Coordinates of N, CA, C and O in Angstrom, one line a residue:
X1 N 53.2 33.8 -30.4 CA 52.1 33.2 -29.9 C 50.8 33.9 -30.0 O 51.2 35.1 -30.6
X2 N 49.9 33.3 -30.5 CA 48.7 33.9 -31.0 C 47.8 34.9 -30.4 O 47.9 34.5 -29.0
X3 N 47.3 35.4 -30.7 CA 46.5 36.8 -30.5 C 45.2 36.2 -29.2 O 44.8 35.2 -30.1
X4 N 44.9 36.7 -27.9 CA 43.7 36.8 -27.6 C 42.3 36.8 -28.3 O 42.5 37.6 -29.1
X5 N 41.6 35.8 -28.2 CA 40.5 36.0 -29.0 C 39.4 37.3 -28.7 O 39.8 37.9 -27.8
X6 N 38.9 37.2 -29.3 CA 38.3 39.3 -30.0 C 37.0 39.4 -28.8 O 37.4 40.5 -28.2
X7 N 36.1 38.4 -28.5 CA 35.3 38.8 -28.1 C 35.3 39.1 -26.1 O 35.8 37.8 -25.8
X8 N 34.7 39.4 -25.6 CA 34.5 40.0 -24.1 C 33.4 39.4 -23.5 O 32.2 39.3 -24.5
X9 N 33.1 39.0 -22.8 CA 31.9 38.7 -21.7 C 31.1 39.8 -22.0 O 31.9 41.1 -22.0
X10 N 29.8 39.9 -21.2 CA 29.2 40.7 -21.2 C 29.3 41.2 -19.5 O 29.9 40.9 -18.7
X11 N 29.6 42.2 -19.4 CA 30.0 43.6 -18.8 C 29.2 43.0 -17.4 O 29.8 43.1 -15.7
X12 N 28.0 43.0 -17.3 CA 27.3 42.3 -16.5 C 27.7 41.2 -15.1 O 27.1 41.3 -14.1
X13 N 28.2 40.5 -16.3 CA 29.0 39.2 -16.0 C 30.0 39.8 -14.4 O 29.7 38.6 -13.3
X14 N 30.2 40.6 -14.6 CA 30.9 40.9 -13.1 C 30.2 41.3 -11.8 O 30.3 40.4 -10.9
X15 N 28.7 41.5 -12.0 CA 28.1 42.2 -11.1 C 27.8 40.1 -10.8 O 27.5 40.1 -9.3
X16 N 27.1 39.4 -11.3 CA 26.4 37.9 -11.1 C 28.1 37.4 -10.5 O 27.7 36.6 -9.4
X17 N 29.2 37.4 -10.7 CA 30.1 37.0 -10.0 C 29.9 37.8 -8.4 O 30.1 36.7 -7.6
X18 N 29.9 38.6 -8.7 CA 30.0 39.0 -7.1 C 28.9 38.8 -6.3 O 29.1 38.3 -5.4
X19 N 28.0 38.4 -6.4 CA 26.5 38.1 -6.0 C 26.3 37.0 -5.5 O 26.4 36.3 -4.6
X20 N 26.9 35.9 -6.8 CA 27.9 34.1 -6.6 C 28.4 34.5 -5.0 O 28.3 33.0 -4.5
X21 N 29.4 34.8 -5.5 CA 30.9 35.2 -4.7 C 30.6 35.3 -3.4 O 30.7 34.8 -2.2
X22 N 29.3 36.4 -3.4 CA 29.7 36.7 -1.6 C 28.1 35.7 -1.5 O 28.6 35.8 0.5
X23 N 27.6 35.0 -2.1 CA 26.6 33.8 -1.3 C 27.5 33.1 -0.9 O 27.3 32.3 0.1
X24 N 28.3 32.6 -1.7 CA 28.9 31.0 -0.9 C 30.1 31.8 -0.3 O 30.3 30.6 1.0
X25 N 30.8 32.6 -0.4 CA 31.6 33.0 1.1 C 30.8 33.3 2.2 O 31.4 32.6 3.4
X26 N 29.6 34.0 2.7 CA 28.8 33.9 3.7 C 28.4 32.7 4.1 O 28.4 32.7 5.6
X27 N 27.7 31.9 3.2 CA 27.1 30.6 3.6 C 29.1 29.4 4.5 O 28.9 29.4 5.4
X28 N 30.1 29.7 3.8 CA 31.2 29.0 4.3 C 31.7 29.6 5.5 O 31.5 28.6 6.1
X29 N 31.6 30.9 5.7 CA 31.9 31.2 6.7 C 30.9 31.1 8.0 O 30.9 31.1 9.4
X30 N 30.0 31.4 7.6 CA 28.5 31.0 8.2 C 28.6 29.9 8.7 O 28.8 29.3 10.4
X31 N 29.1 29.0 8.0 CA 29.2 27.4 8.2 C 30.4 27.0 9.2 O 30.2 26.5 10.0
X32 N 31.3 27.4 8.9 CA 32.9 27.7 9.6 C 32.9 28.1 11.2 O 33.7 27.9 11.5
X33 N 32.4 29.4 11.0 CA 32.3 30.2 12.4 C 31.4 30.2 13.7 O 31.3 31.4 14.3
X34 N 30.2 29.5 13.2 CA 28.8 29.6 14.0 C 29.4 29.5 15.2 O 28.4 30.0 16.3
X35 N 30.0 27.8 15.4 CA 30.2 27.0 16.9 C 30.6 28.0 18.0 O 30.6 28.4 19.0
X36 N 32.0 29.0 17.5 CA 32.8 29.5 18.2 C 32.2 30.7 19.0 O 32.6 31.3 20.4
X37 N 31.0 32.0 18.5 CA 30.6 32.5 18.9 C 29.2 32.1 20.2 O 29.6 32.3 21.6
X38 N 29.4 30.9 20.0 CA 27.9 29.9 20.9 C 28.7 29.4 21.8 O 28.8 29.8 23.1
X39 N 30.2 29.1 21.5 CA 30.8 28.7 22.5 C 31.6 30.0 23.5 O 30.9 29.6 24.7
X40 N 31.4 31.2 23.2 CA 31.9 32.1 24.1 C 30.7 32.9 24.8 O 30.9 33.0 25.6
X41 N 29.5 32.5 23.7 CA 28.7 32.8 25.3 C 27.9 32.0 26.1 O 27.8 32.4 27.0
X42 N 28.3 30.7 25.5 CA 27.7 29.5 26.4 C 29.2 29.9 27.8 O 28.3 29.3 29.1
X43 N 29.9 29.6 27.5 CA 31.4 29.3 28.7 C 31.8 31.0 28.2 O 32.7 31.3 27.7
X44 N 31.9 31.4 29.2 CA 32.6 32.9 29.5 C 34.2 33.0 29.8 O 34.6 33.8 29.7
X45 N 34.3 32.2 30.1 CA 35.8 31.6 30.6 C 36.4 31.1 29.8 O 37.5 31.4 29.3
X46 N 36.0 31.3 28.6 CA 36.8 30.5 27.2 C 36.6 31.5 26.1 O 36.2 32.3 24.9
X47 N 37.8 32.5 26.5 CA 38.5 33.5 25.6 C 39.1 33.9 23.7 O 38.9 34.1 23.6
X48 N 39.7 32.3 24.3 CA 39.6 31.9 22.5 C 38.7 31.9 21.8 O 39.3 32.2 20.8
X49 N 37.8 31.1 21.9 CA 36.4 31.4 21.5 C 36.3 32.7 20.4 O 36.1 32.9 19.6
X50 N 36.2 33.7 21.1 CA 36.1 35.2 20.8 C 37.2 35.6 20.1 O 37.4 36.3 19.1
X51 N 38.9 35.1 20.3 CA 39.8 35.8 19.5 C 39.4 34.8 18.1 O 39.6 34.8 17.2
X52 N 39.1 33.2 18.0 CA 39.1 32.2 17.0 C 38.1 33.7 16.0 O 37.7 33.5 14.9
X53 N 36.9 34.1 16.8 CA 35.5 34.4 16.0 C 36.1 35.7 15.2 O 36.1 35.8 14.1
X54 N 36.8 36.7 16.1 CA 37.5 37.8 15.5 C 38.9 37.5 14.5 O 38.7 37.9 13.1
X55 N 39.2 36.4 14.4 CA 40.1 35.9 13.2 C 39.3 35.1 12.3 O 39.8 35.8 11.0
X56 N 38.1 34.6 12.1 CA 36.8 34.3 11.4 C 36.6 35.9 10.5 O 36.5 35.7 9.5
X57 N 36.0 36.5 11.1 CA 35.6 37.9 11.0 C 36.2 38.2 10.2 O 35.7 38.8 9.0
X58 N 37.8 38.7 10.3 CA 39.1 39.4 9.5 C 38.6 38.5 8.1 O 38.9 39.1 7.3
X59 N 39.1 36.9 8.2 CA 39.6 36.4 7.0 C 38.1 36.5 6.0 O 38.1 36.5 5.3
X60 N 36.7 36.6 7.1 CA 35.5 37.1 5.8 C 35.6 37.7 5.6 O 35.7 38.5 3.7
X61 N 36.1 39.0 6.0 CA 36.3 40.7 5.4 C 37.4 40.4 4.5 O 37.2 41.3 3.0
X62 N 38.4 40.1 4.4 CA 39.3 40.1 3.8 C 39.0 39.1 2.2 O 39.4 39.3 1.0
X63 N 38.0 38.2 2.8 CA 37.4 37.4 1.4 C 36.7 38.2 0.3 O 36.5 38.1 -0.5
X64 N 35.9 39.1 0.7 CA 35.3 39.7 0.7 C 35.6 40.7 -0.2 O 34.9 40.8 -1.5
X65 N 36.5 41.0 0.4 CA 37.0 42.4 -0.5 C 38.0 41.4 -1.7 O 37.9 41.7 -2.5
X66 N 38.7 40.7 -1.4 CA 39.2 40.2 -2.9 C 38.5 39.3 -3.6 O 38.3 40.2 -5.1
X67 N 37.8 38.7 -3.6 CA 36.2 38.2 -4.2 C 35.4 38.9 -5.0 O 35.2 38.8 -6.0
X68 N 35.3 40.0 -4.1 CA 33.9 41.2 -4.9 C 34.6 42.6 -5.0 O 33.9 43.3 -6.5
X69 N 36.0 42.7 -4.8 CA 36.4 44.1 -5.4 C 37.5 43.7 -6.3 O 37.4 44.2 -7.2
X70 N 38.3 43.2 -5.8 CA 39.7 42.8 -7.0 C 39.3 41.8 -7.7 O 39.9 42.1 -9.4
X71 N 39.1 40.8 -7.9 CA 38.8 39.5 -8.6 C 38.1 40.3 -10.1 O 38.7 39.9 -11.3
X72 N 36.7 40.6 -9.9 CA 35.8 40.3 -10.8 C 36.9 41.0 -12.1 O 36.3 40.2 -13.1
X73 N 37.2 42.7 -11.9 CA 37.5 43.2 -13.6 C 39.0 42.5 -13.9 O 38.6 42.3 -14.8
X74 N 39.9 41.8 -13.2 CA 40.6 40.9 -13.8 C 40.1 39.8 -14.3 O 40.5 39.2 -15.4
X75 N 39.2 39.0 -13.8 CA 38.5 38.0 -14.3 C 37.6 38.0 -15.7 O 38.4 37.6 -16.8
X76 N 37.3 39.6 -15.3 CA 36.3 39.3 -16.9 C 37.6 40.1 -17.9 O 37.3 39.9 -19.2
X77 N 38.5 40.5 -17.6 CA 39.2 41.2 -18.8 C 39.8 39.8 -18.9 O 40.5 40.1 -20.5
X78 N 40.4 38.3 -18.3 CA 41.0 37.5 -19.3 C 39.9 36.5 -19.8 O 40.3 36.1 -20.1
X79 N 39.1 36.9 -19.6 CA 38.1 35.9 -20.2 C 37.6 36.9 -21.7 O 37.1 37.5 -22.1
X80 N 37.8 35.3 -22.0 CA 37.9 35.7 -24.1 C 36.9 34.7 -24.6 O 37.6 33.8 -24.1
X81 N 36.6 34.7 -25.7 CA 36.2 34.1 -26.5 C 36.3 34.1 -28.3 O 35.8 35.7 -28.7
X82 N 36.0 33.3 -29.0 CA 35.6 33.7 -30.3 C 35.5 32.3 -31.1 O 35.8 31.0 -30.9
X83 N 34.6 32.7 -32.1 CA 33.7 31.5 -33.1 C 34.5 31.3 -34.3 O 34.3 32.8 -34.8
X84 N 34.9 30.7 -34.7 CA 35.3 31.1 -36.3 C 34.9 30.2 -37.2 O 34.8 28.9 -36.1
X85 N 35.1 29.3 -38.4 CA 34.3 28.7 -39.1 C 35.1 27.3 -38.6 O 34.0 26.2 -38.9
X86 N 36.1 27.1 -38.3 CA 36.7 25.8 -38.0 C 37.0 25.7 -36.3 O 36.7 24.4 -36.0
X87 N 36.9 26.3 -35.5 CA 37.3 26.3 -34.2 C 36.1 27.3 -33.4 O 35.8 28.1 -33.8
X88 N 36.5 27.1 -32.1 CA 36.1 27.6 -30.5 C 37.1 27.9 -29.9 O 37.8 27.1 -29.6
X89 N 37.9 28.9 -30.1 CA 38.7 29.5 -28.9 C 38.3 30.2 -27.5 O 37.6 31.5 -27.8
X90 N 38.9 29.5 -26.4 CA 38.5 30.6 -25.1 C 39.7 30.7 -24.5 O 40.9 29.8 -24.6
X91 N 39.8 31.7 -24.0 CA 40.8 32.5 -23.1 C 40.6 32.9 -21.6 O 39.3 33.4 -22.2
X92 N 41.1 32.2 -20.9 CA 40.9 32.4 -19.3 C 41.7 32.3 -17.9 O 43.0 31.5 -18.8
X93 N 41.4 32.5 -17.1 CA 42.6 32.5 -16.2 C 43.6 33.7 -15.7 O 43.1 34.6 -16.4
X94 N 43.5 33.9 -14.4 CA 43.7 34.5 -13.6 C 45.1 34.7 -13.5 O 46.1 35.2 -13.8
X95 N 45.6 33.6 -12.7 CA 46.8 33.1 -12.1 C 47.3 31.9 -12.9 O 48.4 32.3 -14.3
X96 N 46.6 31.1 -13.3 CA 47.0 29.9 -14.5 C 45.5 30.2 -15.5 O 44.3 30.3 -15.8
X97 N 46.7 30.4 -16.5 CA 45.7 31.0 -17.8 C 45.5 30.0 -18.8 O 46.6 29.3 -18.5
X98 N 44.1 30.0 -19.0 CA 43.9 29.0 -19.9 C 43.6 28.7 -21.3 O 42.6 29.8 -21.2
X99 N 43.9 28.4 -21.9 CA 43.4 28.2 -23.5 C 43.1 27.3 -24.2 O 43.8 26.4 -24.8
X100 N 41.7 27.4 -25.0 CA 41.2 25.8 -25.5 C 40.7 26.5 -26.7 O 40.1 27.8 -27.1
X101 N 41.3 25.5 -27.6 CA 40.6 25.4 -29.1 C 40.2 24.3 -29.2 O 40.5 23.4 -29.3
X102 N 38.4 24.6 -29.9 CA 37.5 23.0 -29.7 C 37.1 23.2 -31.0 O 36.7 24.0 -31.8
X103 N 38.1 22.1 -32.2 CA 37.3 22.3 -33.4 C 35.6 21.4 -33.2 O 35.7 20.7 -32.5
X104 N 34.8 22.0 -34.4 CA 34.4 22.0 -34.3 C 33.8 20.2 -34.9 O 33.0 19.6 -34.4
X105 N 35.1 19.6 -35.4 CA 34.5 18.3 -35.5 C 34.3 17.3 -34.5 O 33.8 16.0 -34.3
X106 N 34.8 17.9 -33.8 CA 34.9 17.5 -31.8 C 33.6 17.7 -31.4 O 33.7 17.1 -30.3
X107 N 33.4 18.5 -31.3 CA 31.9 18.9 -30.4 C 30.7 18.2 -30.7 O 30.1 17.8 -32.0
X108 N 30.2 17.4 -29.9 CA 28.9 16.7 -29.6 C 27.1 17.4 -29.4 O 26.6 16.8 -29.6
X109 N 27.9 18.6 -28.6 CA 26.5 19.4 -27.9 C 26.4 20.2 -27.9 O 27.7 20.9 -27.4
X110 N 25.8 21.4 -28.1 CA 25.5 23.0 -27.5 C 24.7 23.0 -26.9 O 23.6 22.7 -27.3
X111 N 24.8 24.0 -25.8 CA 23.7 23.8 -25.1 C 23.8 25.8 -23.8 O 24.8 26.2 -24.4
X112 N 22.4 26.3 -23.7 CA 23.1 27.1 -23.2 C 22.1 26.7 -21.8 O 21.5 26.0 -21.6
X113 N 22.7 27.5 -20.5 CA 21.7 27.6 -19.2 C 22.0 28.8 -18.5 O 22.5 29.8 -18.8
X114 N 21.2 29.3 -17.7 CA 20.9 30.1 -16.6 C 20.5 30.2 -15.8 O 19.5 29.0 -15.3
X115 N 20.7 30.7 -14.4 CA 20.7 29.8 -13.3 C 19.8 31.4 -13.1 O 19.7 32.3 -13.5
X116 N 19.5 31.4 -12.1 CA 18.1 32.5 -11.1 C 18.9 34.0 -11.0 O 18.3 35.0 -11.5
X117 N 20.1 33.8 -11.1 CA 21.1 35.2 -10.7 C 21.0 36.0 -12.2 O 21.0 36.6 -12.8
X118 N 21.7 34.9 -13.0 CA 22.1 35.0 -14.4 C 20.6 35.7 -15.1 O 20.4 36.6 -15.4
X119 N 19.4 35.0 -14.8 CA 18.5 35.3 -15.3 C 17.7 36.3 -14.9 O 17.4 37.4 -16.0
X120 N 18.3 37.2 -13.7 CA 17.8 38.5 -13.2 C 18.4 39.7 -14.0 O 17.8 40.2 -14.1
X121 N 19.2 39.2 -14.3 CA 20.8 40.2 -15.2 C 20.2 40.1 -16.7 O 21.3 40.9 -17.2
X122 N 19.6 39.3 -17.1 CA 19.5 38.8 -18.4 C 20.9 38.1 -19.3 O 21.1 38.8 -20.3
X123 N 21.4 37.4 -18.1 CA 22.5 36.1 -19.1 C 22.3 35.1 -19.2 O 21.4 34.6 -18.9
X124 N 23.2 34.7 -19.8 CA 22.8 33.0 -20.0 C 24.6 32.5 -20.4 O 25.5 33.0 -20.4
X125 N 24.4 30.9 -20.2 CA 25.7 30.8 -20.0 C 25.5 29.8 -21.4 O 25.0 29.3 -22.0
X126 N 27.1 29.3 -22.2 CA 26.7 28.5 -23.2 C 27.8 27.5 -23.1 O 29.4 27.6 -22.7
X127 N 27.0 26.7 -23.3 CA 28.4 25.5 -22.7 C 28.4 24.2 -24.3 O 28.1 24.0 -25.4
X128 N 29.7 23.8 -24.8 CA 29.6 23.3 -25.8 C 30.5 22.1 -24.9 O 31.8 21.7 -24.3
X129 N 30.4 20.8 -25.2 CA 30.9 19.2 -25.1 C 31.2 18.6 -25.5 O 31.3 18.8 -27.1
X130 N 32.6 18.4 -25.9 CA 33.4 17.5 -26.4 C 33.2 15.8 -25.9 O 32.8 15.7 -24.5
X131 N 34.0 15.2 -25.7 CA 34.2 13.7 -25.4 C 35.3 13.7 -24.5 O 35.3 13.1 -23.3
X132 N 36.3 15.1 -24.2 CA 36.9 15.3 -23.3 C 36.4 16.1 -22.1 O 36.7 16.1 -21.4
X133 N 35.4 16.7 -22.3 CA 34.4 17.5 -21.2 C 33.8 18.8 -22.0 O 33.4 18.4 -23.3
X134 N 33.4 19.6 -21.0 CA 32.4 20.8 -21.2 C 33.1 22.3 -21.0 O 34.5 22.0 -20.2
X135 N 32.7 23.1 -21.9 CA 34.0 23.8 -22.3 C 32.5 24.8 -21.6 O 31.7 24.9 -22.5
X136 N 32.5 26.2 -20.4 CA 31.2 26.9 -20.5 C 31.8 28.4 -21.1 O 33.2 29.0 -20.3
X137 N 30.9 29.4 -21.3 CA 31.7 30.4 -22.0 C 29.9 31.2 -21.0 O 28.7 31.5 -21.7
X138 N 30.9 32.2 -19.4 CA 29.6 32.4 -19.2 C 29.4 33.7 -19.2 O 30.3 34.5 -20.0
X139 N 28.2 34.6 -18.8 CA 28.2 35.9 -18.6 C 28.1 36.6 -20.3 O 28.4 37.5 -20.7
X140 N 26.9 36.1 -21.0 CA 26.8 36.4 -22.0 C 25.3 36.8 -22.1 O 24.4 36.2 -21.8
X141 N 25.0 37.7 -22.8 CA 23.7 38.4 -22.7 C 23.0 37.0 -23.5 O 23.0 35.9 -24.4
X142 N 21.3 37.5 -22.9 CA 20.3 36.0 -23.8 C 20.7 36.0 -24.9 O 20.4 34.5 -25.5
X143 N 20.3 37.1 -25.6 CA 20.7 36.7 -27.1 C 21.8 36.5 -27.9 O 22.2 35.7 -28.9
X144 N 22.4 37.0 -27.3 CA 24.3 36.9 -27.7 C 24.5 35.3 -27.7 O 24.8 34.4 -28.4
X145 N 23.7 34.7 -26.4 CA 24.3 33.5 -26.0 C 23.8 32.4 -26.7 O 24.2 31.1 -27.6
X146 N 22.4 32.9 -27.3 CA 21.3 32.2 -28.4 C 21.9 31.8 -29.6 O 22.1 30.8 -30.4
X147 N 22.4 32.9 -30.2 CA 22.6 33.1 -31.8 C 24.2 32.8 -31.5 O 24.9 31.5 -32.7
X148 N 24.9 32.3 -30.4 CA 26.6 31.5 -30.5 C 26.2 30.2 -30.4 O 26.7 29.0 -30.9
X149 N 25.4 29.4 -29.7 CA 24.6 28.0 -29.3 C 24.2 27.8 -30.8 O 25.3 26.8 -31.1
X150 N 23.5 28.5 -31.3 CA 23.5 28.7 -32.6 C 24.1 27.7 -33.8 O 23.6 26.6 -34.8
X151 N 24.8 29.1 -33.8 CA 25.8 28.8 -34.8 C 27.3 27.7 -34.8 O 27.5 27.4 -35.5
X152 N 27.3 27.8 -33.4 CA 28.4 26.4 -33.0 C 27.8 25.2 -33.4 O 28.6 24.4 -33.6
X153 N 26.4 25.6 -32.6 CA 25.8 23.8 -33.5 C 25.8 23.3 -35.0 O 26.2 22.2 -35.2
X154 N 24.9 24.2 -35.6 CA 26.0 24.9 -37.2 C 26.8 24.2 -37.7 O 27.3 23.1 -38.8
X155 N 28.3 24.8 -36.8 CA 29.1 24.7 -37.7 C 29.2 23.2 -37.6 O 30.6 22.5 -37.9
X156 N 29.4 22.8 -36.4 CA 29.5 21.1 -35.5 C 28.8 20.6 -36.5 O 29.5 19.3 -36.7
X157 N 28.0 20.8 -36.9 CA 26.5 19.6 -38.0 C 27.6 19.6 -39.3 O 27.7 18.8 -39.8
X158 N 28.0 21.1 -40.0 CA 28.5 21.2 -40.9 C 29.9 20.0 -40.9 O 30.4 19.0 -41.5
X159 N 30.7 20.6 -39.7 CA 32.0 19.5 -39.4 C 31.9 18.1 -39.8 O 32.5 17.4 -40.6
X160 N 30.7 17.1 -39.0 CA 30.5 16.0 -38.8 C 30.2 15.7 -40.7 O 30.4 14.3 -40.2
X161 N 29.1 16.5 -41.3 CA 28.9 16.4 -42.4 C 30.2 16.1 -43.2 O 30.0 15.3 -44.4
X162 N 31.1 16.7 -43.0 CA 32.3 16.8 -44.0 C 33.4 15.8 -44.1 O 34.3 15.4 -45.2
X163 N 33.2 15.1 -42.6 CA 33.8 13.9 -42.6 C 34.0 12.8 -43.4 O 32.7 11.6 -43.8

């Protein structure tokens, strides 16, 4: 089997993932669990509502621990990419590992994206679009992302000219 790509993401990506995941987990649990404490307060005889609230709170804490403590270092270690003259190689995944080798002859567009949390940490994502879909490399420093985007666009242009 071919070796993993050489380049890793910026370590600040773990913090960005933690913040994003914390926001989504909290929103999900607030939306799912807000009704049960209200029912328990309005109807004191509904003891089951406090039980459901406690179960939801325990699930919330467990999800926070898993997604904020356990997964980011593993996810960071598994995320790799490498840019060669002929293709972009991306490896990712914790349980289901995926490996994408994208020949530059197939690349239609390269782009950088930056959300508000990424911007606060000086990070950006590079997306490479082909007819089959988009592939994203998240959590790169802004300068690294711009260089990668420009180099991938140049290699794609050269590959298109050689056809």
